[in-house]
Amino acid sequence: MATKTATTNGGKLNELKAPPTIAHHEDTAPRKQAPVPLTVEGIAAQRAKAGKLVAGTAAYSDSDMFKSPHAYNQPKARRWDHLLSPEAVARKPCVLKKAATLLKKPGLLSLGGGLPSSDNFPIESLSMQVPHPPVFDHASIEIPDSDIVIGKHDIRDKDGVFDLATALNYGQAVGSAQMLRWVTEHTELVSRPPYADWQCALTIGSTGALDSALRMFCDRGRKDSILTEEYSFSTALETITPMGINIVGVRVDEQGLLPKNLDEILSNWDESARGARKPTVLYTVPSGQNPTGATMGAKRRKEVYDVCSKHDIFILEDEPYYYLQMPPYDKENSAAQPGAVDTSLNQSTEDFLQSLIPTLLSIDVDGRVLRMDSFSKVVVPGSRIGWVTGSEQIIERYIRHTECSSQGPAGFSQALMYKLLDETWGHEGYLRWLINLRGEYTRRRDALLDACEKHLPKDVVSWTPPAAGMFHWISVDHTRHPHAGQKTILEIEEEIFDSCIERGVLACRGSWFRAERDVEPTGLFFRTTYAAASQADMDVAIQRFGEAVRASFGIENNGIETGSPAKRRRIV
Amino acid sequence: MATKTATTNGGKLNELKAPPTIAHHEDTAPRKQAPVPLTVEGIAAQRAKAGKLVAGTAAYSDSDMFKSPHAYNQPKARRWDHLLSPEAVARKPCVLKKAATLLKKPGLLSLGGGLPSSDNFPIESLSMQVPHPPVFDHASIEIPDSDIVIGKHDIRDKDGVFDLATALNYGQAVGSAQMLRWVTEHTELVSRPPYADWQCALTIGSTGALDSALRMFCDRGRKDSILTEEYSFSTALETITPMGINIVGVRVDEQGLLPKNLDEILSNWDESARGARKPTVLYTVPSGQNPTGATMGAKRRKEVYDVCSKHDIFILEDEPYYYLQMPPYDKENSAAQPGAVDTSLNQSTEDFLQSLIPTLLSIDVDGRVLRMDSFSKVVVPGSRIGWVTGSEQIIERYIRHTECSSQGPAGFSQALMYKLLDETWGHEGYLRWLINLRGEYTRRRDALLDACEKHLPKDVVSWTPPAAGMFHWISVDHTRHPHAGQKTILEIEEEIFDSCIERGVLACRGSWFRAERDVEPTGLFFRTTYAAASQADMDVAIQRFGEAVRASFGIENNGIETGSPAKRRRIV
């Protein structure tokens, strides 16, 4: 049997790693899509051809080991030296790693790296109960089929691909070869990046990846600026601000970033007036954006990408909600209705992949996108595993940073996620899981939207049903407020928020997500989520929210009898 | 039964957390050690009194919930505002978190935080096979007693303290209440910090903690400097350098940092000559230092601390090897001899704790130490869990940073480590595990030292037997080299290194660890480790190393008949 060896150091030495064995391709090759797109079956065939993956302790690996041959039939990415921060430029490969190739010498005994012996690991095996494909529904989630087991020496004793002796020792910052293979294959299946030298690296989640990416591209001393949606993920803003990076909000509509506004900002940038350098980076959440819930269509993505190309902007594509793309909301046929049947569960995984809006990565001919994926919203947040995909140059810099910070995801997580995603579900099973989850989120979204239709005063409250993700963005028409002249938007927002709390519901104030805190807001919004509350709680919560809005606007309830009399009494 | 509640938000909202409920104490209280030191039994009594820990999804917690009353009977730490970086100063608590107290309102329904419902977590339970105390030896490690199980809803269904629904959802950056309790208790047991407002926070390991700590105290724009051992952990140096921080090496002896040299550097600092600000931070590994293996005695630690107090230096105490403190090496009674009996296995855990050299944290009356602990060397590296201990001010800043980067350790790791350390082993069992591990490392160290005694040419090679950790630092007397006049130290080092590789052994070049790369080295060293190789391999490896040194120095083998004739032939 053929074997694919990712081991280069006999499992002895963390610090000494082999240099990349990147396949090289002609830059003069015609720029075209891979002729035969990779499929789930194609992955199986590719693995069979490559042979068993052999990757021991701290084995070196990179995505080139796992990409299909078609991935290479494209030009290489551009170089981004002119955008990198002084910190990123200064990172050097570990001096110890330079000796890596030496470890290939047969019979070499290492007294080099301080890796503990797995003899001293007190964990003999881990087991896990999970539901199995092909069918996922609530029943199967409650009653798992069987236990999955990973032992300490499965590689040695059971011809296994991964084991605890490997997973729980020090590893490579890029992640284990076992998990890197899976994310590389999945990325090619979904995005097929249109350049040859793309690479993946595991992350400890997208919040961690964003912190690293910002430090790679932005610098306080250079007075750097970053673009983002005018309402943006508050943790991202709180990550950016202390670094001394200037945040520039781009106007959005129900499809997110407005390319025209993006172009205007960049075309008219006045460095001295702004006191900051023209932006070089865009941070965006294209699908189910947090907090607005907006999802860019394919055309919008291309337009945004083109403006970024025009102004040489590097794009951080943060896509935790990408797979939570849902069918349009139809209030007559809400998926939250009792007895509603989700026919999409029978969709083929190929059709599912086809139905997804193309990623920015998939149209990135320049290699100017660093895409951030995460398992947090689609498996569990507690794996603290995600991955980034970008050009070889950018991923190499990312890995250098990771070696000196997180060192990559936890071994417990890598072992368990590998057993779940690769050995138990496989790519087909994972896609089926995503199809199931999409149905679950559609039901949740529809329950919240049903409640909004039922309880909210539409003369002053409006919204666009989200097409992806877990957030619903509610617009309140402040111009129709009785005190519109006297009170600021923020004061009205606060009044409604306080009234909500008094009535027993918490919704997030829109102003908490403003990209530019010092600019006066022009709209009044609240962010709600359908991720966690039960259908019944969502109904009561939205009713209370509606009551709070009515109370602030002095609107009488329109007579729909919901909620307890005691609660309704409060309004009038 | 009394219950200790760490839950403040009904498991609904990650982003909204309650503010700290820090107990306040009079700064005028007499500065003295807690009258009754905490013991393992004391922890059990304390827990019984506090009642069951109730901490659901993303529950707020801090160390004050878990410290003994005696910990408070001391003055508070000093403030470090004048040392913090602009980045650290600029970090603000999440705007969403300000609403945290609101969630205490009974019956409040949250549409706030985007936490996935555990209904959609595909993992029903995890099980683990581990050896149980009180006796740990190789046999018990190979044959675990029983499985430990953690289910999805153990808190709800089994009156459990922790479960997967909680551990695998988003959590607090400080770590889960369950694990924070354990590390707080353990820290008080070992270090009893001599000020009132100390706190712990979980980390993703000490490399990640160091990256954060450096960004909290050092700034490129200020031309900041950091002190460290003249030979220092190469990954630490590679973390510091790209940040634009000036590294200053302090001379060391077999007990590590020389306080006199530290004082000289600081007393005579010339900012314009150095082109950098007088150092404000010391990074040190007091026990089993990497690479020199040096361990500071109690007196040395106090002297170093006093110099730091004199010059207002903040100390980063990195102690991955702290628990690997070993009895002195005795070549006549080497622990690696066949049939050697480790009588220390019968030591009481109280005696074990007493035998440890006091931590810098334990003498830190000012709160100027941020101590970094890690499970990597004593349980498994792959947990990616460690913890920091410092003053309330510093830990608060640390947590603010973690919220915007790693978000704390993986839930898989927290769940499994909690089940192992708290529910299965307990503090007593963990200390017994450390006693066992110390014996294991003593055997490994003695095997390497036995080989050195046997194979190395003592006329040009010398060493101090390490008293802790996993590294052995070998000094080669370059002045006695036949080409001492013509070749530089680095050239001789390279010659021996290359010769080692040719003979089939890898040892790390000392120059790879030099804190100041641009200063000419004054000594010639190699770092070896006894962490991973087998006893037999260590013997052969050191023999080959000795041959390489002899070949470079032109020394005949002294006639000790070891190794194959083929190998010995190479020498002459």
XYZ file of N, CA, C and O in Angstrom, chain A residues 15-16 87 94-96 102 105 107-109 111-115 117 120-131 141 144 168 170 204 207-208 215 220 234 238-239 242 376-377 379-382 384 401 404-407 410-413 416 433 440 444 470 497 501-502 504-506 508 512 527-529 531-532 537 544, chain B residues 15-16 87 94-96 102 105 107-109 111-115 117 120-131 141 144 168 170 204 207-208 215 220 234 238-239 242 376-377 379-382 384 401 404-407 410-413 416 433 440 444 470 497 501-502 504-506 508 512 527-529 531-532 537 544:
624
model
N 10.648 21.367 17.740
C 11.217 22.617 17.240
C 11.851 22.464 15.865
O 12.057 23.431 15.160
N 12.178 21.250 15.526
C 12.852 21.045 14.261
C 11.859 20.499 13.256
O 11.348 19.411 13.398
N 5.938 44.332 12.138
C 5.974 43.117 12.973
C 5.955 41.866 12.105
O 6.728 40.937 12.322
N 11.921 29.971 13.078
C 12.679 29.574 14.258
C 14.060 29.089 13.848
O 14.205 28.283 12.922
N 15.076 29.576 14.542
C 16.450 29.184 14.220
C 16.617 27.672 14.359
O 17.354 27.035 13.614
N 15.887 27.100 15.292
C 15.972 25.655 15.489
C 15.412 24.896 14.293
O 15.826 23.778 13.995
N 17.910 17.994 8.772
C 18.881 17.058 9.335
C 18.211 15.833 9.919
O 18.773 14.736 9.942
N 17.882 12.296 8.328
C 18.995 11.351 8.305
C 18.606 10.067 9.046
O 18.242 10.122 10.220
N 18.509 7.029 11.388
C 19.243 6.645 12.592
C 19.667 7.813 13.462
O 20.295 7.617 14.500
N 19.334 9.037 13.068
C 19.721 10.194 13.884
C 18.980 10.151 15.223
O 17.766 9.971 15.267
N 19.735 10.294 16.298
C 19.125 10.353 17.637
C 19.022 11.814 18.043
O 19.991 12.557 17.932
N 18.590 14.758 20.748
C 18.565 15.300 22.110
C 18.159 16.766 22.014
O 18.480 17.585 22.854
N 17.430 17.086 20.919
C 17.147 18.472 20.595
C 15.906 19.044 21.246
O 15.975 19.905 22.110
N 14.756 18.595 20.820
C 13.512 19.255 21.217
C 12.969 18.754 22.544
O 12.967 17.564 22.824
N 12.467 19.684 23.359
C 11.958 19.322 24.680
C 10.517 18.852 24.658
O 9.664 19.448 25.303
N 10.253 17.792 23.917
C 8.901 17.234 23.897
C 8.794 16.140 24.938
O 9.604 15.216 24.945
N 7.783 12.744 26.734
C 7.477 11.409 26.228
C 6.018 11.076 26.507
O 5.502 11.331 27.592
N 4.530 9.426 29.636
C 4.088 10.170 30.819
C 2.755 10.888 30.624
O 2.393 11.737 31.434
N 2.028 10.583 29.554
C 0.688 11.155 29.385
C -0.305 10.292 30.168
O -0.383 9.091 29.928
N -1.073 10.874 31.069
C -1.964 10.043 31.899
C -3.285 9.679 31.226
O -4.182 9.218 31.906
N -3.419 9.887 29.943
C -4.699 9.601 29.286
C -4.517 8.477 28.282
O -3.739 8.595 27.332
N -5.205 7.378 28.538
C -5.041 6.187 27.714
C -5.932 6.192 26.490
O -5.559 5.701 25.431
N -7.132 6.723 26.643
C -8.040 6.782 25.498
C -9.153 7.774 25.764
O -9.437 8.119 26.911
N -9.751 8.249 24.679
C -10.943 9.094 24.733
C -12.029 8.422 23.898
O -11.734 7.824 22.862
N -13.260 8.540 24.363
C -14.395 8.044 23.577
C -15.416 9.162 23.465
O -15.460 10.073 24.277
N -16.282 9.044 22.466
C -17.220 10.109 22.162
C -18.479 9.500 21.576
O -18.406 8.576 20.763
N -19.630 9.984 22.044
C -20.905 9.566 21.458
C -21.404 10.663 20.536
O -21.626 11.796 20.991
N -21.624 10.339 19.274
C -22.119 11.329 18.309
C -23.153 10.683 17.401
O -23.148 9.467 17.222
N -24.058 11.490 16.829
C -24.991 10.952 15.845
C -24.274 10.694 14.524
O -23.339 11.406 14.185
N -29.971 12.718 17.158
C -29.057 13.478 17.991
C -29.170 13.023 19.452
O -28.200 12.961 20.178
N -27.360 8.458 20.122
C -26.229 8.177 19.247
C -26.107 6.683 18.938
O -26.540 5.841 19.730
N -1.782 14.814 21.587
C -1.620 15.494 22.869
C -0.181 15.935 23.139
O 0.104 16.519 24.176
N 3.254 18.241 21.708
C 3.388 19.467 20.939
C 3.176 19.133 19.465
O 3.526 18.055 19.007
N -7.253 29.049 16.257
C -7.940 28.758 17.522
C -9.310 29.439 17.521
O -9.868 29.737 18.555
N -11.841 34.750 16.144
C -11.460 35.916 16.944
C -9.939 35.951 17.104
O -9.311 37.004 16.950
N -9.366 34.804 17.382
C -7.914 34.710 17.463
C -7.251 34.980 16.118
O -6.230 35.658 16.044
N -2.550 42.221 13.223
C -1.150 42.532 13.539
C -0.246 42.289 12.329
O 0.849 42.831 12.249
N 0.204 50.658 14.281
C -0.070 51.918 14.959
C 0.870 53.030 14.473
O 0.426 54.136 14.188
N -19.017 43.718 17.350
C -18.426 44.568 18.380
C -17.088 44.031 18.887
O -16.175 44.812 19.170
N -13.573 45.966 19.052
C -12.810 46.041 20.307
C -11.425 45.396 20.173
O -10.544 45.639 20.990
N -11.255 44.563 19.157
C -9.932 44.014 18.859
C -9.086 45.046 18.121
O -7.898 45.209 18.377
N -7.866 49.060 20.298
C -6.683 49.219 21.163
C -5.364 49.129 20.404
O -4.339 49.584 20.897
N -17.337 27.054 15.179
C -18.081 27.482 16.370
C -19.586 27.485 16.158
O -20.343 27.088 17.045
N -20.047 27.961 15.028
C -21.488 28.086 14.828
C -22.097 26.818 14.236
O -23.318 26.680 14.216
N -20.569 23.393 14.589
C -20.348 22.157 15.362
C -20.470 22.557 16.838
O -21.563 22.460 17.384
N -19.400 23.013 17.446
C -19.468 23.571 18.810
C -18.468 24.717 18.920
O -17.366 24.641 18.364
N -18.828 25.779 19.655
C -17.856 26.863 19.887
C -16.630 26.357 20.660
O -15.525 26.859 20.469
N -16.851 25.375 21.531
C -15.803 24.933 22.444
C -14.694 24.108 21.825
O -13.783 23.694 22.524
N -12.767 25.497 19.757
C -11.760 26.538 19.494
C -10.871 26.111 18.330
O -9.643 26.202 18.380
N 3.585 33.714 13.138
C 2.994 34.388 14.294
C 2.415 33.359 15.272
O 2.606 33.457 16.487
N 4.573 31.670 17.787
C 4.944 32.507 18.930
C 3.729 32.993 19.710
O 3.828 33.946 20.476
N 2.579 32.384 19.501
C 1.418 32.802 20.306
C 0.589 31.573 20.690
O 0.921 30.908 21.664
N -0.423 31.229 19.921
C -1.307 30.133 20.376
C -0.683 28.758 20.206
O -1.072 27.816 20.874
N 0.277 28.619 19.277
C 0.827 27.309 18.915
C -0.204 26.391 18.267
O 0.001 25.179 18.193
N -5.901 23.192 20.462
C -5.652 22.155 21.464
C -5.681 20.764 20.824
O -6.483 20.492 19.929
N -4.806 19.915 21.325
C -4.745 18.545 20.833
C -6.007 17.758 21.123
O -6.433 16.924 20.313
N -6.608 17.987 22.294
C -7.881 17.319 22.593
C -8.895 17.632 21.484
O -9.592 16.746 20.990
N -8.985 18.905 21.108
C -9.938 19.323 20.084
C -9.596 18.720 18.733
O -10.478 18.258 18.004
N -10.490 14.942 18.694
C -11.923 14.649 18.690
C -12.586 15.149 17.401
O -13.442 14.451 16.837
N -24.750 17.135 7.766
C -24.941 17.816 9.055
C -25.267 19.303 8.849
O -26.149 19.854 9.495
N -32.564 23.628 10.853
C -32.791 23.998 12.258
C -32.785 25.520 12.420
O -33.646 26.090 13.092
N -35.751 28.313 13.451
C -35.532 29.328 14.497
C -35.761 30.738 13.947
O -36.416 31.562 14.585
N -27.479 34.164 12.320
C -28.299 34.040 13.526
C -28.791 35.382 14.063
O -29.312 35.437 15.170
N -34.545 50.666 25.047
C -33.751 49.599 25.662
C -34.132 49.424 27.142
O -34.395 48.311 27.609
N -35.903 46.170 29.083
C -35.393 45.483 30.272
C -36.489 45.441 31.339
O -36.735 44.398 31.965
N -37.167 46.574 31.515
C -38.245 46.641 32.503
C -39.329 45.603 32.201
O -39.888 44.982 33.097
N -38.760 42.837 30.634
C -38.224 41.476 30.696
C -37.693 40.939 29.384
O -37.812 39.741 29.107
N -37.103 41.793 28.569
C -36.439 41.270 27.364
C -35.157 42.060 27.116
O -35.105 43.280 27.328
N -34.130 41.334 26.701
C -32.890 41.991 26.357
C -32.643 41.886 24.858
O -32.606 40.795 24.298
N -30.038 43.841 21.837
C -28.828 44.668 21.822
C -29.082 45.989 21.106
O -29.713 46.023 20.044
N -24.275 49.947 19.835
C -23.133 49.191 20.359
C -22.232 48.655 19.241
O -21.113 48.237 19.488
N -30.440 44.760 17.598
C -30.056 43.435 17.117
C -30.692 42.382 18.004
O -30.577 42.441 19.235
N -31.387 41.434 17.383
C -31.913 40.294 18.126
C -31.309 39.019 17.535
O -30.772 39.036 16.431
N -31.385 37.936 18.288
C -30.868 36.661 17.785
C -31.894 35.564 17.980
O -32.652 35.576 18.950
N -30.686 32.422 17.879
C -29.776 31.280 18.033
C -30.135 30.385 19.214
O -30.021 29.163 19.129
N -30.572 30.982 20.297
C -30.598 30.198 21.536
C -31.983 30.037 22.161
O -32.305 28.965 22.677
N -40.255 31.259 23.994
C -39.591 32.420 24.577
C -39.416 33.531 23.555
O -39.536 34.718 23.890
N -42.786 41.576 24.120
C -42.305 42.579 25.080
C -41.541 43.693 24.366
O -41.683 44.869 24.707
N -21.947 37.400 25.641
C -21.350 38.732 25.612
C -21.689 39.549 26.854
O -21.040 40.522 27.152
N -22.742 39.160 27.519
C -23.144 39.938 28.679
C -22.701 39.217 29.939
O -23.164 38.135 30.238
N -1.588 50.075 24.150
C -2.592 49.079 23.758
C -3.348 48.568 24.975
O -4.579 48.477 24.967
N -16.026 45.117 27.056
C -16.996 45.017 25.970
C -18.237 45.848 26.300
O -18.784 45.750 27.398
N -18.664 46.662 25.344
C -19.844 47.499 25.566
C -21.060 46.631 25.909
O -21.914 47.016 26.713
N -21.099 45.456 25.313
C -22.223 44.553 25.596
C -22.205 44.077 27.039
O -23.227 43.775 27.634
N -28.016 43.436 34.140
C -29.431 43.372 33.780
C -29.932 41.938 33.719
O -31.107 41.661 33.980
N -31.982 40.020 36.425
C -33.419 40.249 36.601
C -34.175 38.934 36.377
O -34.060 38.316 35.316
N -36.653 36.242 35.213
C -37.592 36.148 34.095
C -37.177 36.891 32.849
O -37.907 36.886 31.850
N -36.017 37.526 32.868
C -35.582 38.244 31.671
C -35.305 37.258 30.538
O -34.600 36.268 30.719
N -35.874 37.538 29.367
C -35.616 36.700 28.192
C -34.562 37.400 27.346
O -34.678 38.589 27.066
N -32.580 38.027 23.904
C -32.365 37.910 22.456
C -31.027 38.567 22.137
O -30.790 39.048 21.046
N -30.144 38.570 23.161
C -28.920 39.345 23.051
C -27.750 38.607 22.432
O -27.324 38.905 21.327
N -27.201 37.636 23.130
C -25.950 37.022 22.715
C -26.129 35.903 21.715
O -27.017 35.072 21.855
N -25.234 35.858 20.727
C -25.346 34.842 19.679
C -24.696 33.528 20.056
O -23.772 33.071 19.392
N -25.195 32.914 21.124
C -24.679 31.608 21.523
C -25.533 30.512 20.916
O -26.747 30.507 21.088
N -27.508 27.093 20.488
C -28.182 26.214 21.448
C -27.466 24.875 21.505
O -27.088 24.314 20.470
N -28.077 21.771 19.320
C -27.417 21.533 18.034
C -25.962 21.089 18.180
O -25.229 21.096 17.204
N -25.549 20.728 19.379
C -24.200 20.182 19.546
C -24.251 18.682 19.235
O -25.024 17.951 19.868
N -23.432 18.199 18.309
C -23.531 16.784 17.931
C -22.790 15.829 18.860
O -22.602 14.675 18.487
N -22.370 16.291 20.015
C -21.611 15.395 20.900
C -22.393 15.151 22.182
O -22.692 16.085 22.931
N -22.750 13.907 22.410
C -23.593 13.553 23.552
C -22.797 13.313 24.822
O -23.251 13.630 25.913
N -21.628 12.728 24.664
C -20.797 12.489 25.849
C -19.360 12.217 25.428
O -19.094 11.852 24.279
N -18.459 12.429 26.375
C -17.055 12.075 26.211
C -16.657 11.160 27.360
O -17.137 11.338 28.484
N -15.798 10.198 27.070
C -15.261 9.333 28.126
C -13.738 9.333 28.018
O -13.185 9.607 26.961
N -13.121 8.971 29.119
C -11.667 9.061 29.190
C -11.156 7.959 30.099
O -11.746 7.714 31.160
N -10.079 7.311 29.700
C -9.415 6.325 30.561
C -8.145 6.933 31.133
O -7.263 7.350 30.369
N -8.073 6.990 32.458
C -6.884 7.558 33.106
C -6.497 6.705 34.315
O -7.349 6.019 34.886
N -5.225 6.760 34.709
C -4.831 6.069 35.937
C -5.313 6.854 37.162
O -5.405 8.074 37.112
N -0.346 3.189 34.885
C -0.547 4.047 33.725
C -0.997 3.207 32.534
O -1.816 3.621 31.741
N -5.579 1.456 33.091
C -6.453 2.379 33.824
C -7.551 1.635 34.568
O -7.970 0.551 34.160
N -18.783 23.197 25.999
C -18.585 23.318 24.553
C -19.282 24.535 23.953
O -19.220 24.761 22.754
N -19.776 28.883 24.045
C -18.883 29.990 24.361
C -18.782 30.118 25.869
O -19.743 29.842 26.602
N -4.088 29.829 27.152
C -3.996 28.753 26.167
C -2.577 28.196 26.148
O -2.138 27.641 25.152
N 3.134 30.099 26.068
C 3.600 30.840 24.890
C 2.571 31.898 24.518
O 2.915 33.052 24.228
N 1.296 31.530 24.544
C 0.228 32.492 24.284
C 0.168 33.561 25.364
O -0.025 34.752 25.067
N 2.563 42.340 25.049
C 1.793 43.430 24.448
C 1.163 44.322 25.530
O 0.820 45.465 25.266
N 6.577 49.172 20.904
C 7.569 49.530 19.899
C 7.796 51.041 19.850
O 8.939 51.505 19.837
N 14.322 30.110 23.076
C 14.378 30.718 21.742
C 13.003 31.184 21.257
O 12.899 32.214 20.589
N 11.958 34.848 19.953
C 11.307 35.038 18.645
C 9.919 35.671 18.785
O 9.365 36.179 17.818
N 9.351 35.622 19.981
C 8.093 36.330 20.242
C 8.371 37.809 20.483
O 7.634 38.677 20.014
N 10.081 40.443 16.964
C 9.262 41.107 15.936
C 8.404 42.251 16.486
O 7.970 43.107 15.734
N 1.544 21.738 30.270
C 2.186 21.085 29.120
C 3.248 20.072 29.524
O 3.344 19.001 28.929
N 4.060 20.407 30.502
C 5.163 19.521 30.849
C 4.770 18.487 31.902
O 5.513 17.556 32.145
N 1.199 17.346 32.475
C 0.059 16.493 32.107
C 0.206 16.174 30.615
O 0.812 15.156 30.283
N -0.277 17.033 29.748
C -0.020 16.879 28.306
C 0.105 18.278 27.680
O -0.631 19.184 28.058
N 1.004 18.428 26.690
C 1.080 19.716 25.982
C -0.218 20.030 25.240
O -0.590 21.189 25.099
N -0.898 18.993 24.779
C -2.064 19.175 23.919
C -3.321 19.658 24.611
O -4.352 19.820 23.953
N -3.370 22.558 25.818
C -3.286 24.011 25.573
C -4.017 24.759 26.682
O -4.806 25.670 26.423
N -7.726 41.485 26.995
C -7.002 41.101 25.788
C -7.484 39.734 25.285
O -7.718 39.539 24.092
N -10.517 39.430 23.180
C -10.342 39.844 21.785
C -9.276 39.017 21.070
O -8.764 39.436 20.036
N -8.903 37.889 21.620
C -7.921 37.056 20.904
C -8.292 35.584 21.062
O -9.152 35.102 20.332
N -7.722 34.891 22.023
C -7.975 33.438 22.096
C -9.365 33.091 22.616
O -9.884 32.024 22.349
N -9.971 33.970 23.393
C -11.232 33.682 24.088
C -11.098 32.573 25.125
O -12.099 31.993 25.544
N -9.821 25.830 24.917
C -10.867 25.031 24.281
C -11.756 24.366 25.327
O -11.282 23.912 26.372
N -13.033 24.286 25.029
C -13.991 23.637 25.917
C -13.728 22.145 26.083
O -13.895 21.601 27.176
N -13.326 21.487 25.005
C -12.966 20.065 25.116
C -11.896 19.899 26.194
O -11.982 19.017 27.048
N -10.873 20.749 26.134
C -9.775 20.655 27.093
C -10.248 20.970 28.508
O -9.862 20.287 29.463
N -12.323 18.007 29.920
C -11.544 16.797 30.218
C -10.553 17.037 31.346
O -10.379 16.181 32.224
N 0.582 12.701 41.468
C 1.015 12.551 40.076
C 2.329 13.310 39.850
O 3.238 12.805 39.196
N 10.130 10.109 37.629
C 10.355 9.723 36.238
C 11.422 10.607 35.593
O 12.337 10.111 34.933
N 15.297 9.902 34.154
C 15.730 10.333 32.815
C 16.981 11.212 32.902
O 17.942 11.035 32.141
N 13.997 19.790 32.098
C 14.296 18.737 31.143
C 15.518 19.028 30.266
O 15.744 18.347 29.292
N 28.815 20.760 15.892
C 27.427 20.454 15.549
C 27.364 19.594 14.281
O 26.680 18.571 14.245
N 25.978 15.698 13.763
C 24.978 15.242 12.790
C 25.553 14.090 11.974
O 24.892 13.064 11.757
N 26.809 14.255 11.577
C 27.446 13.205 10.781
C 27.488 11.884 11.560
O 27.295 10.811 10.993
N 25.346 11.081 13.841
C 23.979 10.612 14.132
C 23.418 11.079 15.462
O 22.691 10.345 16.132
N 23.729 12.309 15.866
C 23.084 12.848 17.070
C 22.798 14.338 16.858
O 23.604 15.055 16.264
N 21.647 14.757 17.306
C 21.319 16.174 17.226
C 21.289 16.774 18.628
O 20.547 16.308 19.498
N 21.320 20.826 20.430
C 21.090 22.210 20.003
C 22.310 23.073 20.280
O 22.914 22.978 21.355
N 22.014 29.382 19.474
C 20.618 29.556 19.070
C 19.792 30.228 20.166
O 18.693 30.699 19.910
N 22.869 22.494 24.152
C 21.718 22.101 24.971
C 21.287 20.705 24.577
O 21.067 20.423 23.398
N 21.161 19.834 25.580
C 20.591 18.512 25.327
C 19.359 18.351 26.211
O 19.160 19.109 27.159
N 18.532 17.387 25.867
C 17.339 17.130 26.683
C 17.226 15.645 27.000
O 17.617 14.805 26.190
N 14.148 14.594 27.947
C 12.688 14.484 28.037
C 12.127 13.295 27.272
O 11.179 12.655 27.717
N 12.702 12.999 26.119
C 12.000 12.100 25.204
C 12.731 10.800 24.878
O 12.111 9.746 24.788
N 19.018 5.048 24.019
C 19.312 6.045 22.988
C 20.141 7.190 23.553
O 21.038 7.723 22.873
N 28.086 9.565 20.909
C 28.361 10.195 19.619
C 28.751 11.672 19.801
O 29.644 12.174 19.112
